[in-house]
Each structure stands twice: as structure tokens, then as C-alpha cells.
Amino acid sequence: MLTQSFIIAFVLGASLLQRQAELPEMIWVWSLLPIVSTAWVLWHYQSQSTLFVTAGKISLWLFFLGVGFLWAVFFAQLRLADSLPQVWEGEDIQLIGVVANLPQSNDRNVRFRFDVEQVLTNGAVVPQHISLAWYRNRATYNTADTLPQLNAGERWQMTVRLKRPHGTSNPHGFDYESWALERNIRATGYVRQSSDNIRIDSMVNRPIYWVQRIRQGIQQRFAEILPEHAYLGVLITLATGDQRAIHPDHWQVFTRTGTNHLMAISGLHITMVSSIVFALVYWAWRWNPYLLLRFPARRVAAIAGLIVAFVYTLLSGFAIPAQRAFYMLAVVAIALWQGRFTSATTVLSWALLMVVIIDPWAVQSPGFWLSFGAITIILLITVGRIGQVHWLVAWLRVQGAITLGLIPLLLVMFQQVSLVSPIANAIAIPLVSLVVVPLTLLATIPLLDFVLPLAHVALSYGMQLLQWLSELPQAVWQQHTPPGWTMLVAIIGIIWVLLPTGFPARWLGFAALLPMFLVLPPKPKTGELWLTVLDVGQGLAVVAQTKQHTLLFDTGPNFGQADSGSRIIMPFLRGEGIRQLDVLMVSHADSDHSGGALSILNSLPVAKSLSGLNPDHPIQQIAKQQDQCHSEQSWQWDEVHFELLHPLLQSYVDPRRNTNASSCVLKITSPHGSVLLPADIGRQAERALLNRAADKLPATVLIAPHHGSNTSSIMPFIRQVNPELNIFTVGYRNRFNHPRDEVVERYQALEIKSLRSDHDGAILLRFTANGLTVETWRDLRRRYWQQTIF
């Protein structure tokens, strides 16, 4: 138990660093020396006094906490030192390097990781590991322009343009910069069209690239065997761990049924395959007396199972659940080889330590907590229990315990829990682990690829059931993100519920779960206006909340297979406990404003839709109650006034109308301040508003028209609005160079403070009796890996 507590201290220390706004200097190492000395002195004299024993244990626990923290600091400093200087962002740089992973292709581009070996451009400094996209003609995306056939392990010379890793930053949102840091992606960019882009070597002979080429070969063979088959991507993922191969619609089914952990190379699959190999080798070895006399069958079988687990872990891309399973199996194999008994908690602890030693950022991954959390729950309800129960009862008990035990983590991380998960997993786990995965792995052997269609047939039957379960009306419970303290209380309650029979009043543990559901996020008071300008990159999405109503103005861009509606807006709305929209307003048809609307309409009840779209637009086709916005519309919610200032109703009869010029312009006025949202209007529309509604333009906050384009924000318009604060909603280093310098200078000349979503992340505005409060998400949730933008 003592060793396990020290391992936990180490992991907590590494986790503590990931909460820091700034990266500590290595002087921390020297400050740890007094603690180290004290710890060892007290430990040495522990037999002299009970006080010394207790003090020694506490000091050693603090020591390992500090070691874990400093271990993470060391790796973070090492990784952050390999960065792209700001002066080389957006510049043409010629490189030689190796395609380091499985390239991912779509209709527009092929994406891949690139290990830089040599920088040919004089004076350029480039990180060793970067992520690139090779596009078709970016202006036309002409499908006649063929993309290059890239293979893992190839050495190429390329001309690229790079930027430092930068992602959107929003409450309840995905942190791309943390994700990139963990995967050691230190710059992103694209390949420039150039005659100097040439393949130098068809294969670089290094083990890491051999593995990637094997994974790519498996994918290509699977695609040849099962062309156009519905679940090809799932089988590819089960064989190679490349989760990008699964179609988004299938991911939604797996998420809603709580089976997404099965659709990757998980710890369950690795353990199952390793166990099968162990059993086969153990059985075969015992049949040969000569071999049996040389080496015990149990030892040989353990090593064989471990080797297979290692190979499967490599095929998975070394994902965290696969790492956890492999390290646990390694500890068991070592114990069997040495003939020692090893407790399950010891195995889990050492696996936990190995994951964090190799990857201190693993604690940032949901898979880390869900994987180790599930195993911990299984151990809690199985290890040390007295008596035998029927296997079916034991199975159902484990499934129920995992479903209950992971509720706090799932609500905090994803704001949703699958209610059909126990049923779905009870069927899917044996089907996938005992049938689909073994057949799929056999098909990776060229002579046995005829079994792959059988795996697809078996998976198809399971998918039909999962599809039916996912379509049930109450398949998923969705709610707000619970406060951190409610999660801790819930975990204590769950542990109490799962204690062995005989402990008193175990049912009281369920009461500890109630705060997660009953403690709701704060809401505006009557007359207050809460406005959140979300960071959606180059686009616009603004959430306006009053006491009892919510409006969403624009829905951000479409990203291809996903959009800002599903990736950014819905997680924010769920996290804030917003279960429906009273009004969805799409200002105009440009994809950077309307790209996420379909996802919103398909995911959330919308009472009314207002837009500047034509009646035949797909968004208008699926919106239940919709109307076109025009300047005669207004309404009031909770003493907050909403009024549309533009366009005029007659503008819709003009077939040549410009979508930007006829954008919906919304003015929201509360007793404590106002905001003007002019979408993408330009100079002409700004002049029209000055002539027609000048008295309605003044506002406390202005969302800069057209993202700060030089076709908008004329000086008379800015003077008339006269805002205290202006907000540019722009993407980091966007190709339009928004906001334009001359536009920024106009606001500066009038001494108007400006914020930018690419610099500041989501911007939270609160109009209350105390006045206007402004907070930015990058300041509220500052982390050491976030880049500083000048």
C-alpha cells in the first residue's frame, strides 16, 4: 500500500503541473532538496518513534508528489523548447523529412505528420515534428487536380508554410493546443505548390516507420477486400487503432450507446487477444515433455501473450487504453516469470506509473481517466469479495458498476451519459471482443484475409442493434457540467454504494449523486443580459441569455466532416445547461456564419428560426418555425429588448441581392448596456443604417462588422455606434488577414478598446446592475502551453 500511495503522489504531481498558467523554472529542482533530505532522514529513523514513522511517510509522499511535478516540468520544458519562432510563421520554408504516420485523405486534401530531418531554407528554425496538409488547388478545389500518393516512411523534400499550434478556446470546449503538445506536434501548416516537392526515398528504414507502413498496408488491403462496405472504417480502426477511419455518423451511434470504447484498440481487446495466445501456448507447450523440462509452460505462455500484446499495442498507435493494458500485462508477466504473487491493485498502480512516466500529458486525456477509472471500479467490486456468484450475475454487476461509476467523469468531460449503455455493452462487448476482433486480427495476415467479410457480417448485426438503441428517445442523458465539488461528493457516494453487502445504509450513497444534477449553473437575473462571443475561428457565433430565454446569433463555420455547431456551440450550450433555443438567427448564407446551423437544429429544440436566407436554403427546409429577418421585427424578453435594424423587407425580392450587404443586424438593449451585432454588412449597408436608423446605432459593445474587413467599419459608423468595447471575431492567421490594420487603427484613433477571439478566446460579457463585466476565456483558463500572441 505504501508503494501504491507513492505512485499516486507521483501521478498527482504530474497532474498538478497541467493546471499551471506558467511553466515553473528548473530552480524548483533545487528547492526540492531540503524536502528530499528531510524525507530520507525521517525515513531512516522511522523505527525510533511513531512520530518519526508518520512524519517520514508524509515527507516521502510529498517528495514523490514533487518528483512527479518536476518530471512533468522537465518534459514540458524540453518539448516547448522545440518550437516555431513567430517570425517564421507564414513564410515559405523548404524541408526534408519523413512522412511519420498514416496519411488521411479526403476530397480536398491529405493530412499527415512530418518528421523534419533537414531545413534547407537559410536561417529558418523548424520543430522536429509538424503536422501538414497537402491541398488540391486551394482556389478551386478542382477534383481533376490529383493529390500525391503519400506513404508512411517516405522521405520527401517539400516547401511548406507553418504556424504555431493554435486552436479555438471556449468554455466546455476541446483544447487543441494541449492535444498537439501531448502528441508532440509543434507546428502545423500546408504544402505549397512547387516543382521542388519531390519524393527522395520510398522507405526510411527505422522501426517506427516500419510499424506505420505495416498499419497503412493493412488499411489498404482492407479497403481492397471490402470496397464501399458500410463498416470498413470500424474494422480498420479495430486492426490499426486509426480512429479517423470511422464515419462521424457511426461515432454518434457509439457515443449514444456508450460503446465507443470498443471501437478502438482498447485494453479489453488487447487483454482478450493476449489471453487467447497465453492459453494456446500454455496448452501446446504442455504437450511437449522436452520443452516442458526446459522452461515452465506458464512462463513461456506469459511471454508469448506479452509479445502479442506489445505488437497489438504498436498497431494501435500506442493509445492510452492500449498502454494501460500492456503495462498491466507486463507486470503480470514479470510476476509469473519470477514466481511471485502480485495483487491486482499493484498491477494497476505500476501500469498507472508507467503511462505517466512515458507521457506526463496523459492525465489531460479523457481516455486516461475513463480507462483507469473503469479498471478501478472492476477491482473495487471483484477483488476480496467472499462467495461465488453465477457468471451472468457477475457480468451484469460489473456492467452496472461501470455505468454508475463513470457517471461523474462522463458528465464533467462530455455533459452526457448513455442510459442504454448497460444493454448495449452486454451485447457488444462479447460480440466485438470474442468474434469481430479475433476475425479482424486474423485478416491482417495476408493468407487469412478471406475472414474479413465474416467480421463485417458479425459487426453488421451488432450495428443494427446499436443503431436501434441509439435512436431511442431517451437513449442519452444530457445536462450541464456539474461543479467540481459535486463530482468529488458523487465519487465518494459511488464508492459507498459499491461496498460489499453488509455495510450499513449503502443506499445513502445514491443521495451523494444528487448535487451533480440539482446544482445548476448560474443564470441572469431579470433585466440582465449575458453575452458569450464564442471563439469559432474565422466566423461568428454569439449566445445571448436573459433570465428565461436564449438566442443564438450565427453558428460559425463548417470544417468539412464536422462543424462549429457540433464541436463548439453544442458543448457550450450543454455545459451551461441550455436545453433549448428560443431563437436561432442565421444572419446570412456565408458558411462562416451558417456552417453549424444544421447540427444545432438536429441536436437541440429550436422554438423559432430567423435568417437572411432564401426559402430554398437547406437550413430553411428543416427549420420548423422560420421567418426571414427584417427591420420591422422586435420583441422583449425579461426586460431586455431585441430589435432588428437591417435588412429591409423589400430587399428579399431583389434576385441580385448581396448576402453580406443584406445580413441581419441585431441590436440588444438591456437596462445595463447594449450590444450591436452587424454580421457581415459593408460600407453601403453601414451608410444606409446611418441614414435610416442612426438613433438606434449607439451601443456599449460592437461586434466589428465583417470581422474587421477593409470593406466595413467606416469612421462615421464607428463614431455613431461609439462603443466602449469592440470585438473582432477572427481565425488565427486567417487567409483574409482580418482584421485589417487600417480598420484596427480606426478603432484605436477613437480610443475604443478592442478584443480579438483569436487572441482572447471566447469573450464573456455580463450586463448587470454593476455595469459591464468583460472576461476572456484564455485569461480565465490560462495554461502554460498556450502561446503568447503579440
PDB file of N, CA, C and O in Angstrom, residues 209-240:
ATOM      1  N   TYR A 209       8.915   3.709 -38.441  1.00  0.00           N
ATOM      2  CA  TYR A 209       8.292   3.875 -39.744  1.00  0.00           C
ATOM      3  C   TYR A 209       7.859   2.527 -40.331  1.00  0.00           C
ATOM      4  O   TYR A 209       6.883   2.462 -41.086  1.00  0.00           O
ATOM      5  N   TRP A 210       8.569   1.446 -39.994  1.00  0.00           N
ATOM      6  CA  TRP A 210       8.115   0.121 -40.421  1.00  0.00           C
ATOM      7  C   TRP A 210       6.720  -0.158 -39.879  1.00  0.00           C
ATOM      8  O   TRP A 210       5.847  -0.659 -40.589  1.00  0.00           O
ATOM      9  N   VAL A 211       6.524   0.166 -38.592  1.00  0.00           N
ATOM     10  CA  VAL A 211       5.219  -0.079 -37.973  1.00  0.00           C
ATOM     11  C   VAL A 211       4.134   0.724 -38.693  1.00  0.00           C
ATOM     12  O   VAL A 211       3.050   0.200 -38.991  1.00  0.00           O
ATOM     13  N   GLN A 212       4.416   1.994 -38.987  1.00  0.00           N
ATOM     14  CA  GLN A 212       3.428   2.826 -39.661  1.00  0.00           C
ATOM     15  C   GLN A 212       3.124   2.304 -41.064  1.00  0.00           C
ATOM     16  O   GLN A 212       1.970   2.320 -41.506  1.00  0.00           O
ATOM     17  N   ARG A 213       4.162   1.822 -41.767  1.00  0.00           N
ATOM     18  CA  ARG A 213       3.929   1.289 -43.110  1.00  0.00           C
ATOM     19  C   ARG A 213       3.087   0.013 -43.043  1.00  0.00           C
ATOM     20  O   ARG A 213       2.217  -0.214 -43.894  1.00  0.00           O
ATOM     21  N   ILE A 214       3.343  -0.821 -42.044  1.00  0.00           N
ATOM     22  CA  ILE A 214       2.525  -2.027 -41.865  1.00  0.00           C
ATOM     23  C   ILE A 214       1.071  -1.656 -41.597  1.00  0.00           C
ATOM     24  O   ILE A 214       0.143  -2.240 -42.179  1.00  0.00           O
ATOM     25  N   ARG A 215       0.852  -0.662 -40.731  1.00  0.00           N
ATOM     26  CA  ARG A 215      -0.514  -0.213 -40.448  1.00  0.00           C
ATOM     27  C   ARG A 215      -1.184   0.297 -41.718  1.00  0.00           C
ATOM     28  O   ARG A 215      -2.361   0.004 -41.976  1.00  0.00           O
ATOM     29  N   GLN A 216      -0.444   1.069 -42.520  1.00  0.00           N
ATOM     30  CA  GLN A 216      -1.019   1.583 -43.762  1.00  0.00           C
ATOM     31  C   GLN A 216      -1.319   0.452 -44.737  1.00  0.00           C
ATOM     32  O   GLN A 216      -2.355   0.462 -45.414  1.00  0.00           O
ATOM     33  N   GLY A 217      -0.420  -0.542 -44.803  1.00  0.00           N
ATOM     34  CA  GLY A 217      -0.660  -1.679 -45.680  1.00  0.00           C
ATOM     35  C   GLY A 217      -1.913  -2.447 -45.295  1.00  0.00           C
ATOM     36  O   GLY A 217      -2.681  -2.889 -46.168  1.00  0.00           O
ATOM     37  N   ILE A 218      -2.134  -2.598 -43.995  1.00  0.00           N
ATOM     38  CA  ILE A 218      -3.354  -3.273 -43.523  1.00  0.00           C
ATOM     39  C   ILE A 218      -4.590  -2.493 -43.952  1.00  0.00           C
ATOM     40  O   ILE A 218      -5.577  -3.065 -44.435  1.00  0.00           O
ATOM     41  N   GLN A 219      -4.550  -1.188 -43.798  1.00  0.00           N
ATOM     42  CA  GLN A 219      -5.693  -0.368 -44.192  1.00  0.00           C
ATOM     43  C   GLN A 219      -5.984  -0.504 -45.683  1.00  0.00           C
ATOM     44  O   GLN A 219      -7.141  -0.626 -46.098  1.00  0.00           O
ATOM     45  N   GLN A 220      -4.932  -0.467 -46.501  1.00  0.00           N
ATOM     46  CA  GLN A 220      -5.124  -0.552 -47.943  1.00  0.00           C
ATOM     47  C   GLN A 220      -5.682  -1.917 -48.347  1.00  0.00           C
ATOM     48  O   GLN A 220      -6.568  -2.005 -49.207  1.00  0.00           O
ATOM     49  N   ARG A 221      -5.203  -2.990 -47.731  1.00  0.00           N
ATOM     50  CA  ARG A 221      -5.727  -4.321 -48.049  1.00  0.00           C
ATOM     51  C   ARG A 221      -7.177  -4.456 -47.638  1.00  0.00           C
ATOM     52  O   ARG A 221      -7.999  -5.020 -48.354  1.00  0.00           O
ATOM     53  N   PHE A 222      -7.511  -3.918 -46.457  1.00  0.00           N
ATOM     54  CA  PHE A 222      -8.902  -3.974 -46.003  1.00  0.00           C
ATOM     55  C   PHE A 222      -9.816  -3.231 -46.981  1.00  0.00           C
ATOM     56  O   PHE A 222     -10.926  -3.677 -47.281  1.00  0.00           O
ATOM     57  N   ALA A 223      -9.353  -2.072 -47.466  1.00  0.00           N
ATOM     58  CA  ALA A 223     -10.158  -1.284 -48.399  1.00  0.00           C
ATOM     59  C   ALA A 223     -10.340  -2.021 -49.725  1.00  0.00           C
ATOM     60  O   ALA A 223     -11.398  -1.896 -50.378  1.00  0.00           O
ATOM     61  N   GLU A 224      -9.355  -2.809 -50.138  1.00  0.00           N
ATOM     62  CA  GLU A 224      -9.469  -3.585 -51.372  1.00  0.00           C
ATOM     63  C   GLU A 224     -10.411  -4.773 -51.195  1.00  0.00           C
ATOM     64  O   GLU A 224     -11.152  -5.135 -52.112  1.00  0.00           O
ATOM     65  N   ILE A 225     -10.408  -5.369 -50.002  1.00  0.00           N
ATOM     66  CA  ILE A 225     -11.251  -6.537 -49.749  1.00  0.00           C
ATOM     67  C   ILE A 225     -12.710  -6.140 -49.564  1.00  0.00           C
ATOM     68  O   ILE A 225     -13.628  -6.837 -50.029  1.00  0.00           O
ATOM     69  N   LEU A 226     -12.945  -5.006 -48.897  1.00  0.00           N
ATOM     70  CA  LEU A 226     -14.315  -4.563 -48.582  1.00  0.00           C
ATOM     71  C   LEU A 226     -14.587  -3.174 -49.143  1.00  0.00           C
ATOM     72  O   LEU A 226     -14.879  -2.229 -48.393  1.00  0.00           O
ATOM     73  N   PRO A 227     -14.509  -2.991 -50.462  1.00  0.00           N
ATOM     74  CA  PRO A 227     -14.755  -1.651 -51.013  1.00  0.00           C
ATOM     75  C   PRO A 227     -16.210  -1.236 -50.814  1.00  0.00           C
ATOM     76  O   PRO A 227     -17.134  -2.044 -50.999  1.00  0.00           O
ATOM     77  N   GLU A 228     -16.392   0.002 -50.380  1.00  0.00           N
ATOM     78  CA  GLU A 228     -17.738   0.579 -50.215  1.00  0.00           C
ATOM     79  C   GLU A 228     -18.577  -0.132 -49.157  1.00  0.00           C
ATOM     80  O   GLU A 228     -19.795   0.044 -49.121  1.00  0.00           O
ATOM     81  N   HIS A 229     -17.969  -0.918 -48.285  1.00  0.00           N
ATOM     82  CA  HIS A 229     -18.739  -1.560 -47.215  1.00  0.00           C
ATOM     83  C   HIS A 229     -18.953  -0.562 -46.070  1.00  0.00           C
ATOM     84  O   HIS A 229     -18.063   0.235 -45.746  1.00  0.00           O
ATOM     85  N   ALA A 230     -20.120  -0.635 -45.461  1.00  0.00           N
ATOM     86  CA  ALA A 230     -20.540   0.395 -44.510  1.00  0.00           C
ATOM     87  C   ALA A 230     -19.602   0.519 -43.318  1.00  0.00           C
ATOM     88  O   ALA A 230     -19.320   1.631 -42.855  1.00  0.00           O
ATOM     89  N   TYR A 231     -19.118  -0.632 -42.805  1.00  0.00           N
ATOM     90  CA  TYR A 231     -18.369  -0.601 -41.548  1.00  0.00           C
ATOM     91  C   TYR A 231     -16.884  -0.912 -41.745  1.00  0.00           C
ATOM     92  O   TYR A 231     -16.206  -1.359 -40.823  1.00  0.00           O
ATOM     93  N   LEU A 232     -16.401  -0.648 -42.953  1.00  0.00           N
ATOM     94  CA  LEU A 232     -14.976  -0.822 -43.235  1.00  0.00           C
ATOM     95  C   LEU A 232     -14.129  -0.001 -42.276  1.00  0.00           C
ATOM     96  O   LEU A 232     -13.125  -0.476 -41.743  1.00  0.00           O
ATOM     97  N   GLY A 233     -14.533   1.246 -42.027  1.00  0.00           N
ATOM     98  CA  GLY A 233     -13.759   2.119 -41.151  1.00  0.00           C
ATOM     99  C   GLY A 233     -13.642   1.574 -39.736  1.00  0.00           C
ATOM    100  O   GLY A 233     -12.591   1.713 -39.095  1.00  0.00           O
ATOM    101  N   VAL A 234     -14.695   0.923 -39.247  1.00  0.00           N
ATOM    102  CA  VAL A 234     -14.660   0.344 -37.905  1.00  0.00           C
ATOM    103  C   VAL A 234     -13.647  -0.793 -37.846  1.00  0.00           C
ATOM    104  O   VAL A 234     -12.856  -0.899 -36.898  1.00  0.00           O
ATOM    105  N   LEU A 235     -13.650  -1.658 -38.866  1.00  0.00           N
ATOM    106  CA  LEU A 235     -12.708  -2.781 -38.894  1.00  0.00           C
ATOM    107  C   LEU A 235     -11.267  -2.279 -39.021  1.00  0.00           C
ATOM    108  O   LEU A 235     -10.352  -2.833 -38.403  1.00  0.00           O
ATOM    109  N   ILE A 236     -11.069  -1.229 -39.805  1.00  0.00           N
ATOM    110  CA  ILE A 236      -9.732  -0.637 -39.911  1.00  0.00           C
ATOM    111  C   ILE A 236      -9.275  -0.123 -38.553  1.00  0.00           C
ATOM    112  O   ILE A 236      -8.128  -0.317 -38.139  1.00  0.00           O
ATOM    113  N   THR A 237     -10.182   0.500 -37.839  1.00  0.00           N
ATOM    114  CA  THR A 237      -9.848   1.021 -36.521  1.00  0.00           C
ATOM    115  C   THR A 237      -9.530  -0.096 -35.544  1.00  0.00           C
ATOM    116  O   THR A 237      -8.582  -0.007 -34.756  1.00  0.00           O
ATOM    117  N   LEU A 238     -10.303  -1.173 -35.580  1.00  0.00           N
ATOM    118  CA  LEU A 238     -10.055  -2.294 -34.673  1.00  0.00           C
ATOM    119  C   LEU A 238      -8.723  -2.979 -34.960  1.00  0.00           C
ATOM    120  O   LEU A 238      -8.120  -3.568 -34.065  1.00  0.00           O
ATOM    121  N   ALA A 239      -8.256  -2.879 -36.204  1.00  0.00           N
ATOM    122  CA  ALA A 239      -6.988  -3.517 -36.564  1.00  0.00           C
ATOM    123  C   ALA A 239      -5.795  -2.607 -36.356  1.00  0.00           C
ATOM    124  O   ALA A 239      -4.715  -3.066 -35.965  1.00  0.00           O
ATOM    125  N   THR A 240      -5.967  -1.296 -36.604  1.00  0.00           N
ATOM    126  CA  THR A 240      -4.811  -0.389 -36.591  1.00  0.00           C
ATOM    127  C   THR A 240      -4.939   0.763 -35.600  1.00  0.00           C
ATOM    128  O   THR A 240      -3.990   1.537 -35.453  1.00  0.00           O
TER     129      THR A 240
END
